XYZ file of C-alpha atoms in Angstrom:
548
model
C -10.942 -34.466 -147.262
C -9.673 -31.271 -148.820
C -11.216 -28.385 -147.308
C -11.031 -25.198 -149.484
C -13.775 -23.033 -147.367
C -12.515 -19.297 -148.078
C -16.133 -18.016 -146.504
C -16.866 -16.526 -143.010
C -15.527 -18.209 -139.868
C -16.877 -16.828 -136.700
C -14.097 -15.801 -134.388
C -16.024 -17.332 -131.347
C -19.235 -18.443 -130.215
C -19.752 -14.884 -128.719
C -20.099 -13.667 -132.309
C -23.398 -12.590 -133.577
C -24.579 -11.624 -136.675
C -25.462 -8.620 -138.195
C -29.012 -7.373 -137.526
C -30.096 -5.898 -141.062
C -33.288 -3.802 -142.239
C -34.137 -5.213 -145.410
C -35.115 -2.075 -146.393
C -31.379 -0.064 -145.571
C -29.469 -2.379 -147.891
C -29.280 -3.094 -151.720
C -29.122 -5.679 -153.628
C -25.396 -5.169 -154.302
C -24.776 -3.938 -151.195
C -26.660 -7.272 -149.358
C -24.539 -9.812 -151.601
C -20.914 -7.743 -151.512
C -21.433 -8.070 -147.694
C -23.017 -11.059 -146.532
C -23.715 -13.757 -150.105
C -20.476 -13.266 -151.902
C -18.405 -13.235 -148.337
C -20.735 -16.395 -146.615
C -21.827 -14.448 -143.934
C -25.277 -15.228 -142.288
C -27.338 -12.463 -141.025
C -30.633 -11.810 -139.660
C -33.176 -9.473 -141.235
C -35.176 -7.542 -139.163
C -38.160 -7.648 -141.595
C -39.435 -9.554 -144.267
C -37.317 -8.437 -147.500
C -39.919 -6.752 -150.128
C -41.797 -9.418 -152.739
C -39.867 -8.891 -156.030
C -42.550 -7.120 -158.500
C -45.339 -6.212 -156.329
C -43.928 -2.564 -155.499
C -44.389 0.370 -157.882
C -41.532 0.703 -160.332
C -41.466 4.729 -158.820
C -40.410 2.658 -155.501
C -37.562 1.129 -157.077
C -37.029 2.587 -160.017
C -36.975 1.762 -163.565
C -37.365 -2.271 -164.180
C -35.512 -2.089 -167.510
C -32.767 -1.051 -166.856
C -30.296 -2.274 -163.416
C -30.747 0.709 -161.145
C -33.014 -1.632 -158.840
C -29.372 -3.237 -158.063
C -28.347 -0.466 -156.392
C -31.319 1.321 -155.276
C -32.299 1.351 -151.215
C -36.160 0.134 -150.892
C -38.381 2.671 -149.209
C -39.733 2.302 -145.884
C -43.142 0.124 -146.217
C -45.828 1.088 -144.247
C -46.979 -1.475 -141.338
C -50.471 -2.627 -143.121
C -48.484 -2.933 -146.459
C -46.452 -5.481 -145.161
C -49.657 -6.842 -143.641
C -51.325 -7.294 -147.040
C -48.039 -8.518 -148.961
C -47.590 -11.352 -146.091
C -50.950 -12.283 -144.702
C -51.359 -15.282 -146.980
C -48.474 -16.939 -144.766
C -51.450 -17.322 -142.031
C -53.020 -20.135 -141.101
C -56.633 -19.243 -141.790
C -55.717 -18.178 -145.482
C -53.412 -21.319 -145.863
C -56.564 -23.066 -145.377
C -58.678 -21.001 -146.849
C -56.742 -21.433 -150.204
C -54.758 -24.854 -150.013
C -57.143 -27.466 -147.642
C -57.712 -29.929 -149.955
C -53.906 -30.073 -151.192
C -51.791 -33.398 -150.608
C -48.479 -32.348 -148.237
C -45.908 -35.233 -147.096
C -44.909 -34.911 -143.498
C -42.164 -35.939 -141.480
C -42.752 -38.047 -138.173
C -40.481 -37.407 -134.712
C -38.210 -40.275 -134.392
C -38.698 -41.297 -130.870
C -35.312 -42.884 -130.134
C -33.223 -39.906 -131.554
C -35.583 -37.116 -129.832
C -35.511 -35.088 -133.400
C -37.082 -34.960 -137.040
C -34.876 -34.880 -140.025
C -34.163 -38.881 -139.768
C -34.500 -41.452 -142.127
C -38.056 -42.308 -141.327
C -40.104 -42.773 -143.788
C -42.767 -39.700 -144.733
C -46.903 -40.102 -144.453
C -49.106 -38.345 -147.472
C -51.836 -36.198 -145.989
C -54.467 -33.599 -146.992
C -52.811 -29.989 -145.595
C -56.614 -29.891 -143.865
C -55.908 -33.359 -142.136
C -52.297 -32.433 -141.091
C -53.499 -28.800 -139.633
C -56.293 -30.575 -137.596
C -53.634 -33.245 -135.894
C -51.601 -30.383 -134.763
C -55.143 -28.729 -133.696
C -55.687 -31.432 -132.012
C -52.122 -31.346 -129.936
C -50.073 -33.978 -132.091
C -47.075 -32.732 -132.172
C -45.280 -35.895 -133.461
C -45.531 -34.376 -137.072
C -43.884 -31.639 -139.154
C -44.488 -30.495 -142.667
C -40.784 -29.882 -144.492
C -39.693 -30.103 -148.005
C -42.162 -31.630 -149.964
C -40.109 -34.097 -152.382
C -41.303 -35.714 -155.521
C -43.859 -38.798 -155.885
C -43.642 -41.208 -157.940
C -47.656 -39.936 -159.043
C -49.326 -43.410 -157.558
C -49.152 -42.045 -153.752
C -45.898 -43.832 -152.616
C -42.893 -41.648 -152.452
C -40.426 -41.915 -155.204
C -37.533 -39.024 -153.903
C -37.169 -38.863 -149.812
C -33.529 -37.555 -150.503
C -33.372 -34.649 -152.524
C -30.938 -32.936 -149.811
C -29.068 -36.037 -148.512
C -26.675 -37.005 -151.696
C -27.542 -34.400 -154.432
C -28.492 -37.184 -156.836
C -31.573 -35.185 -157.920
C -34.948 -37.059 -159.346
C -34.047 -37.679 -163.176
C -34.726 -40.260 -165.945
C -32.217 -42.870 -166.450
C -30.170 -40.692 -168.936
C -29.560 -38.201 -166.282
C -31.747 -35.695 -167.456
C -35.242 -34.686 -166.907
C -37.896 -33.062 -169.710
C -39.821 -30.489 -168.513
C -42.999 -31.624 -170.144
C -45.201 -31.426 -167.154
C -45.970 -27.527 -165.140
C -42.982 -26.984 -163.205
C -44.239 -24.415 -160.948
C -44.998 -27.179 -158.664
C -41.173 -28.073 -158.402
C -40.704 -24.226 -157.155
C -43.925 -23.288 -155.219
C -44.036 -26.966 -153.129
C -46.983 -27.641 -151.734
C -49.279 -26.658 -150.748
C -47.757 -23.487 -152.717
C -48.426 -24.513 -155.473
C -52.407 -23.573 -154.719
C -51.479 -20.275 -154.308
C -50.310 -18.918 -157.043
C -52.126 -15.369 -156.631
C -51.283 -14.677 -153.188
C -47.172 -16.516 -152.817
C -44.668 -13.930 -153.209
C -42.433 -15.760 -155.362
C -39.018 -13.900 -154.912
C -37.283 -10.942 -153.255
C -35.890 -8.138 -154.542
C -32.457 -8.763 -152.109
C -32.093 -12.161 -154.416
C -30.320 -9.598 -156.879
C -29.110 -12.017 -159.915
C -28.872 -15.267 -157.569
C -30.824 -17.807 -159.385
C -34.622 -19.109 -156.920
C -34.482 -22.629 -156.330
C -38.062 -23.047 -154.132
C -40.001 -22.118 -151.560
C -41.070 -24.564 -149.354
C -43.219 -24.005 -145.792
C -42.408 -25.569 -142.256
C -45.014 -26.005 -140.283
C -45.190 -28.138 -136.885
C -46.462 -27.750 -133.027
C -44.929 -27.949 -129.781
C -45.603 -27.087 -126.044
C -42.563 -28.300 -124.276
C -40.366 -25.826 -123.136
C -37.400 -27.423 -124.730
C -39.196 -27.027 -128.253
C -38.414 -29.433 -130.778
C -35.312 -30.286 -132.953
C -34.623 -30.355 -136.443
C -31.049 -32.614 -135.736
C -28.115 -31.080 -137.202
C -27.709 -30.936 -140.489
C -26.554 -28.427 -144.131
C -28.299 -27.555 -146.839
C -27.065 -27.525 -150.493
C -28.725 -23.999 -151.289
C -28.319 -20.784 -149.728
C -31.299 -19.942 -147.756
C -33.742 -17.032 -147.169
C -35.854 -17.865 -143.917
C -38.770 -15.980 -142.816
C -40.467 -17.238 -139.711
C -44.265 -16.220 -139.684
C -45.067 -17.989 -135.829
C -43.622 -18.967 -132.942
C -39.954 -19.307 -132.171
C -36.640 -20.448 -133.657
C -33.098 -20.713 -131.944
C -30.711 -21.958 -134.800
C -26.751 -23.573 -133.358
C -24.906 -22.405 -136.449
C -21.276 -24.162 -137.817
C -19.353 -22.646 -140.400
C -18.399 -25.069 -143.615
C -14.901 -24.593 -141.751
C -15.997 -26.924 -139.498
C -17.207 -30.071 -141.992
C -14.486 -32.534 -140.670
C -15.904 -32.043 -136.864
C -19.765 -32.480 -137.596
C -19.533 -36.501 -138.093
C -22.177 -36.939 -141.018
C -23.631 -39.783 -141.598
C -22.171 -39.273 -145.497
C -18.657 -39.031 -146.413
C -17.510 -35.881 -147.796
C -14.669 -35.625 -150.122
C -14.798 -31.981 -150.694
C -15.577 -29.079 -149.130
C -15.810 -26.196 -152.160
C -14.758 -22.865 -151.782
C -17.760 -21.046 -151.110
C -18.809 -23.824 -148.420
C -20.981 -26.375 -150.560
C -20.387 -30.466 -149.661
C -19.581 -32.850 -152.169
C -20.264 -36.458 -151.076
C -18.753 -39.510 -152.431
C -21.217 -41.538 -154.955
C -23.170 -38.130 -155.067
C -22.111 -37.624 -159.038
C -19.939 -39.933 -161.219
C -17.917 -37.090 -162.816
C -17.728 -34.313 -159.778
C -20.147 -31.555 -158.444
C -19.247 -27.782 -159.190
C -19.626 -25.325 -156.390
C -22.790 -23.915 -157.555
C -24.283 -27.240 -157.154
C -24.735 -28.735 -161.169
C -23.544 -31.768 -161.682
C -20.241 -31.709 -164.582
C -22.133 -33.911 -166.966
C -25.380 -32.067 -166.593
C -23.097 -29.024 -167.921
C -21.829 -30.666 -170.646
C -25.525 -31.760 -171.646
C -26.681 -27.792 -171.015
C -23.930 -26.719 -173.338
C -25.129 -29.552 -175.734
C -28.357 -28.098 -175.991
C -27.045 -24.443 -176.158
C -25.203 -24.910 -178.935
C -28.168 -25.949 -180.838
C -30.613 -23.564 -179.953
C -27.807 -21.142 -181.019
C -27.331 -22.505 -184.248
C -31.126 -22.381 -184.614
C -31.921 -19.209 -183.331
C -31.126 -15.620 -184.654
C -27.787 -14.462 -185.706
C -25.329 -14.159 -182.780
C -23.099 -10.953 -183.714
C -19.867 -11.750 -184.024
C -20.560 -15.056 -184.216
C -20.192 -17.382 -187.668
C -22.706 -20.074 -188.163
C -19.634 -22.377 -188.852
C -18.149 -21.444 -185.367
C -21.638 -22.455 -184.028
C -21.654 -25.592 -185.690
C -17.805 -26.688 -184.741
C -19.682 -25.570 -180.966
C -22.172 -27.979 -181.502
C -19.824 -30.793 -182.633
C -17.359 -30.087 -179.426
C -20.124 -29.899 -177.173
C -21.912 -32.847 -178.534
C -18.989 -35.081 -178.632
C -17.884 -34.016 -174.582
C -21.824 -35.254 -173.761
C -21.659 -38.395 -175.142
C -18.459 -38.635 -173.689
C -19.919 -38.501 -170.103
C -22.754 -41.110 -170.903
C -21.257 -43.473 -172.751
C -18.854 -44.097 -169.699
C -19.010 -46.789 -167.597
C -18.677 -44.944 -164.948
C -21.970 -43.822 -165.395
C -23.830 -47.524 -164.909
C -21.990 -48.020 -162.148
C -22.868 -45.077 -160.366
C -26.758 -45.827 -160.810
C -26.771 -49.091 -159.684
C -25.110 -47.310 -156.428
C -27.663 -45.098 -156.495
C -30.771 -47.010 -156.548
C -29.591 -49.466 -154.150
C -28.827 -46.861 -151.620
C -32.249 -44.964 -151.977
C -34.005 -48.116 -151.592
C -32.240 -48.380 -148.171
C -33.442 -44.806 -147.692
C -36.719 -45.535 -149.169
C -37.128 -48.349 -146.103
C -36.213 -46.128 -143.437
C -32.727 -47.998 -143.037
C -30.318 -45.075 -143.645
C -29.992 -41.767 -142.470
C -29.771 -38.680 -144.428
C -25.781 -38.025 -145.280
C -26.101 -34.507 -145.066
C -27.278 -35.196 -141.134
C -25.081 -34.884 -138.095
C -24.382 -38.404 -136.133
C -24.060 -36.378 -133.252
C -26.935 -36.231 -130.518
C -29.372 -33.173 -130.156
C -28.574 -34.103 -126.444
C -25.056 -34.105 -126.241
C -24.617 -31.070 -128.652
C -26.447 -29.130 -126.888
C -24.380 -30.054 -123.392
C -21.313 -29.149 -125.331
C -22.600 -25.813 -127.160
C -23.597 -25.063 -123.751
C -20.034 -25.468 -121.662
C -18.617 -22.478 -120.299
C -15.425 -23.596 -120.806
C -13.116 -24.961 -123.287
C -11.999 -27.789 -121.326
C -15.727 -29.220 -120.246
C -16.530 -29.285 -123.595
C -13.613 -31.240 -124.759
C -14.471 -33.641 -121.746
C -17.772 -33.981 -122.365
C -17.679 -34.271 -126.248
C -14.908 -36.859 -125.496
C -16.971 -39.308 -122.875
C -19.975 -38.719 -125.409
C -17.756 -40.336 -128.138
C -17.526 -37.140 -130.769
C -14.430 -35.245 -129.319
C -13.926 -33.458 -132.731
C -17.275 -31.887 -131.517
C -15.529 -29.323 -128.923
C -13.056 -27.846 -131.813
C -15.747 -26.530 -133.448
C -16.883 -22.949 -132.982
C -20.696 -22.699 -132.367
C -23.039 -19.617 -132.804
C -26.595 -19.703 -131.374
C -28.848 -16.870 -132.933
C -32.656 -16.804 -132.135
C -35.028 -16.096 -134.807
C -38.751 -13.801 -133.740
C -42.011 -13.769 -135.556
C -41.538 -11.312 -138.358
C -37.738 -11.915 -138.819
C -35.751 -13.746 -141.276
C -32.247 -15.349 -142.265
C -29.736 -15.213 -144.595
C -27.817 -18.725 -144.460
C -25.191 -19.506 -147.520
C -24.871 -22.885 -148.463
C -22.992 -25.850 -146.427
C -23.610 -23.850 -143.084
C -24.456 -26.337 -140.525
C -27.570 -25.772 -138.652
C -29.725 -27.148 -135.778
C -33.059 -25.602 -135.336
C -34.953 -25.839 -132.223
C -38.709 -24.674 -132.662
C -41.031 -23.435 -130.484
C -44.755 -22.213 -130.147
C -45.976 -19.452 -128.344
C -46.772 -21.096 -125.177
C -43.182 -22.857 -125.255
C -41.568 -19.130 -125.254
C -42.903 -19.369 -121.151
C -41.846 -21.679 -118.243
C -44.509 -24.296 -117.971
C -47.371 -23.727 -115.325
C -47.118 -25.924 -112.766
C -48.810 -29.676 -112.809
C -48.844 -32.764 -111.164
C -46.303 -34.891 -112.306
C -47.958 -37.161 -114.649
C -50.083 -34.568 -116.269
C -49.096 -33.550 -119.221
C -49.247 -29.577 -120.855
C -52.566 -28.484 -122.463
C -53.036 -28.257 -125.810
C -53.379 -24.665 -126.877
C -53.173 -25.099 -130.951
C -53.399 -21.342 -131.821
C -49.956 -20.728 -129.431
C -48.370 -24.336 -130.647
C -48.378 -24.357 -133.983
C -45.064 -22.620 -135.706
C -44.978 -21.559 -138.903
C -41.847 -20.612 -141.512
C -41.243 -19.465 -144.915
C -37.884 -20.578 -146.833
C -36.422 -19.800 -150.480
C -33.830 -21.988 -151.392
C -31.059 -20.479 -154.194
C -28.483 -22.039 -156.252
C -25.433 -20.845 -154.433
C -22.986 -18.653 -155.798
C -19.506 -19.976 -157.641
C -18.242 -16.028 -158.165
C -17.871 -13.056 -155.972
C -19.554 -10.891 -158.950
C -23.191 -9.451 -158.068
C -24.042 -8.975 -161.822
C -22.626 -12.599 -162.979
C -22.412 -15.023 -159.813
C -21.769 -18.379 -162.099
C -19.734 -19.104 -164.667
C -22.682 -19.720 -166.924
C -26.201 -19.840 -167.370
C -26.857 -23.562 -166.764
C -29.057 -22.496 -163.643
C -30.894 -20.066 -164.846
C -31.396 -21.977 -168.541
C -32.197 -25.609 -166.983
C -34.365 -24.185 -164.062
C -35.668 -20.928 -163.714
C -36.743 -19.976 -167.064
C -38.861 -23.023 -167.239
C -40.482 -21.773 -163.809
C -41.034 -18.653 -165.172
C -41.946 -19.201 -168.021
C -44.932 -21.523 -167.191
C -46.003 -18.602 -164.455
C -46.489 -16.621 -167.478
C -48.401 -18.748 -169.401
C -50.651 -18.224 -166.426
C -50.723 -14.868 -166.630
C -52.239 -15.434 -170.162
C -54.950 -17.157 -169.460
C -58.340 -15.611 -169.583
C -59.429 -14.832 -166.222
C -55.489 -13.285 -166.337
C -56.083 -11.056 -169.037
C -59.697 -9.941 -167.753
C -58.298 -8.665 -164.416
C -59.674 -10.961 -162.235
C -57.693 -13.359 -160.348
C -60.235 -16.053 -160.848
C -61.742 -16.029 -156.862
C -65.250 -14.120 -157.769
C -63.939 -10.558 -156.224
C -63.178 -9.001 -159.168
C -59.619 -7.957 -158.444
C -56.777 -8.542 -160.403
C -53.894 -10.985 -159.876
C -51.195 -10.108 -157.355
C -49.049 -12.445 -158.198
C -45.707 -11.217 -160.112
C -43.255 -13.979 -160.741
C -39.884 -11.632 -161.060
C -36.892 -12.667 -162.770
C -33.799 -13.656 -161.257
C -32.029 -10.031 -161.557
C -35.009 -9.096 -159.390
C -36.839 -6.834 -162.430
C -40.353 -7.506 -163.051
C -40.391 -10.142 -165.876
C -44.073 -9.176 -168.164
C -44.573 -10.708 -170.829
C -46.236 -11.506 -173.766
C -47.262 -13.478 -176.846
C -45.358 -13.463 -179.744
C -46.217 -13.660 -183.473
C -45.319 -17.450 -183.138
C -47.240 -18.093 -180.098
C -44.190 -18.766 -177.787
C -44.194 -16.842 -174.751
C -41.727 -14.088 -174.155
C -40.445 -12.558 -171.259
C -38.420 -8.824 -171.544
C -35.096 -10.704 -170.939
C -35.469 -11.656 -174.405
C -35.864 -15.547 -173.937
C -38.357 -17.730 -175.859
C -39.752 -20.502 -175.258
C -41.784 -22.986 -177.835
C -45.349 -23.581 -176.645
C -44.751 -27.008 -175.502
C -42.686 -25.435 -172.618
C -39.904 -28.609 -173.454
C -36.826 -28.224 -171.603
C -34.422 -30.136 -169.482
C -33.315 -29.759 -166.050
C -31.761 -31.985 -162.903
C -33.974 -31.665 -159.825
C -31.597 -30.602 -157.303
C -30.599 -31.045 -154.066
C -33.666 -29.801 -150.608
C -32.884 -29.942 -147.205
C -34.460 -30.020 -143.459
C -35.068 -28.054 -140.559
């Protein structure tokens, strides 16, 4: 397995990263240091919403001075207001009735994150079970249905295969916003702060909430695991103590998948997981070609590109077109599906685990993380049957209420969560009695954003090409504006009977404020210059989620 990891390595488990006030650091600045090198670090604060501040806060939103401009110093009940929809009581208040799949503990492996299948509940009915001390549940990354109340995609992080139609691509002609703000998100549109300013010109994936209970002292465990997107995690309650391993360290982790690269900037490619290769910013090669496809004709249709002939764009169009249909008229293509759908049916059952997952115990990793010495690890990894295990180079970091994380992509993680009342030794009982349910201390809650991750080292430009922002986030965006035009937009009131106006400011992905408006058409336009028909039509590959 080639390994071409050129990120961050810790130098030892004794390392620790950077403890960063969100509000010190630029957006250039924050990706120079920590995105564009791999570096995790730990904010000390949640990062500021992108376009709820006051342009005099960060300057002017047309032009790119918010890259390099320090955020001021928020006051205590600002950040209150901004972030008080993350609590329970508003969840609730806003989201009860919404339908959240959740994740059961798998009993023989002492973890979630396994290959059991997910149950459908009402976010009301889920909060009450953990209410009501079950603590055998936790909400993760809601994945797609297949719309009749059975789950169609359980995968999304395990192989990258995305959910698509059966050319490979996927027409946006439903409201994406759901596919960014998962629910129960997706009910609050007025109140979710969509993205942060430190995202700079990274590209938002989603936002997903995690949300689970637990009194034991030992909390519970996520298993061990990578994502495909870099991460942005802001825990609201409760605890988190995250056992960190570098990409460096891929060939140690024993996945339950088979990697056959490791790309630069730390991002897993599996075998089977695309017939014609994965690039390092996560889009699959023949998606490209089928982006550039539909590029060229847009271009050809659209105004005048200086420079730029209209029989250059057509000979575009023809060398695009012909490099598509290249891709899917290969066999290669029908083969790969059929290996596809036969192994998420096995993951559909319940009879595979996620390839992205560790094979590794939560037991026995943690007796090895936790040796003092070089040569009890190796021992012990080596009588537990994973001896690559003690060549690895742990990190354990612990995460507080009211803190966050930068993690890039590929970074292997275990989480261990805890409630309130697990933060303290256990009271003393009688041996059969088990701990008292005290829901308001057990319950933990997190926020994450997932991004596409970076294939460059250049704040302004970190892909080679718009394919994210074209296939994904403009779609996003622009159906959050459409929103914004509806009436009860427009009038200044948010639509809840108090009269006040919308808070809710969907950003671009540079991190300016992205208003918009109608045009003489009808199509919506944002200040980036982008249009978009009124039928919203695009075409994007739903990528790859993850666990913790």
């Amino acid at each position: 397995m080639p390994n071409e990891y050129a990120g961050f390595h810790p130098p030892s488990s004794k390392w620790q990263p950077d403890r960063v006030d969100p509000f010190s650091i630029t957006p250039r600045a924050f990706f120079d240091k920590y995105v564009a090198t791999r570096t995790p670090c730990i904010l000390t604060a949640f990062p500021a919403p992108a376009g709820l501040f006051p342009t005099s806060v960060f300057g002017d939103d047309d032009d790119d001075d918010d890259d390099d401009h320090v955020q001021e110093q928020p006051t205590k009940q600002y950040l209150t207001w901004t972030w008080n929809w993350m609590s329970l009581e508003s969840l609730l208040e806003e989201a009860a009735d919404a339908k959240v799949t959740v994740e059961s503990k798998d009993k023989s492996l002492g973890r979630f994150g396994s290959g059991l299948k997910r149950q459908k509940l009402r976010f009301v009915d889920f909060i009450q079970r953990l209410k009501d001390g079950d603590e055998s549940l936790y909400m993760t990354t809601q994945y797609k249905d297949s719309g009749d109340g059975s789950e169609d995609e359980e995968d999304g992080e395990e192989d990258g295969d995305g959910s698509e139609d059966d050319d490979g691509a996927r027409s946006v002609e439903r409201n994406p916003i759901p596919d960014y703000l998962c629910p129960p998100l997706d009910k609050l549109p007025s109140t979710s702060c969509a993205t942060l300013k430190l995202f700079g010109h990274l590209t938002p994936f989603s936002m997903n909430l995690w949300i689970g209970a637990t009194s034991a002292p030992e909390g519970t465990s996520s298993g061990l695991h990578h994502d495909f997107n870099d991460n942005f995690y802001l825990l609201q309650s409760g605890r988190k103590r995250f056992t960190l391993f570098s990409p460096k360290d891929t060939d140690r982790m024993y996945l339950h998948g088979n990697v056959k690269h490791v790309h630069a900037n730390g991002l897993q490619e599996y075998e089977d997981s695309s017939p014609f290769g994965i690039r390092s910013d996560g889009a699959y090669i023949d998606d490209v070609a089928q982006y550039k496809m539909f590029k060229a004709i847009e271009d050809i249709a659209g105004p005048p590109i200086k420079g730029v002939s209209l029989k250059e764009l057509r000979r575009r169009e023809r060398v695009a077109t012909q490099e598509y249909n290249a891709f899917y008229e290969s066999s290669k293509l029908e083969e790969w599906k059929k290996r596809r759908e036969s192994k998420r049916e096995e993951e559909r059952n319940g009879d595979k685990e996620p390839t992205s997952f560790s094979r590794v115990p939560v037991k026995l990793l943690h007796e090895v993380t936790s040796c003092k010495s070089a040569d009890q690890a190796k021992a012990i990894a080596q009588k537990g049957g994973f001896p690559l295990l003690a060549g690895a180079t742990p990190v354990a970091i612990d995460l507080s209420p009211g803190e966050s994380m930068y993690l890039p992509a590929g970074w292997f993680h275990e989480v261990r969560s805890f409630g309130k009342a697990s933060n303290n030794p256990p009271a003393k009982r009688k041996r059969d009695e088990k701990p008292s349910p005290s829901p308001a201390n057990n319950i933990h809650i997190a926020l994450n954003y997932w991004l596409a991750p970076p294939s460059t080292s250049d704040f302004k430009k970190p892909y080679v090409d718009g394919y994210w922002d074209y296939t994904w986030w403009k779609p996003v965006q622009s159906a959050m504006e459409d929103l914004q035009h509806d009436d009860y937009f427009d009038s200044g009131d948010d639509g809840d009977g108090d009269g006040d106006a919308n808070m809710f400011d969907m950003g671009s992905g540079d991190g300016s404020d992205a208003d918009s408006w109608e045009t003489e058409d009808g199509s919506a336009e944002s200040e980036s210059g982008i249009s978009y028909d009124e039928d919203g039509t695009a075409y994007v590959r739903v990528g790859r989620k993850s666990a913790h």
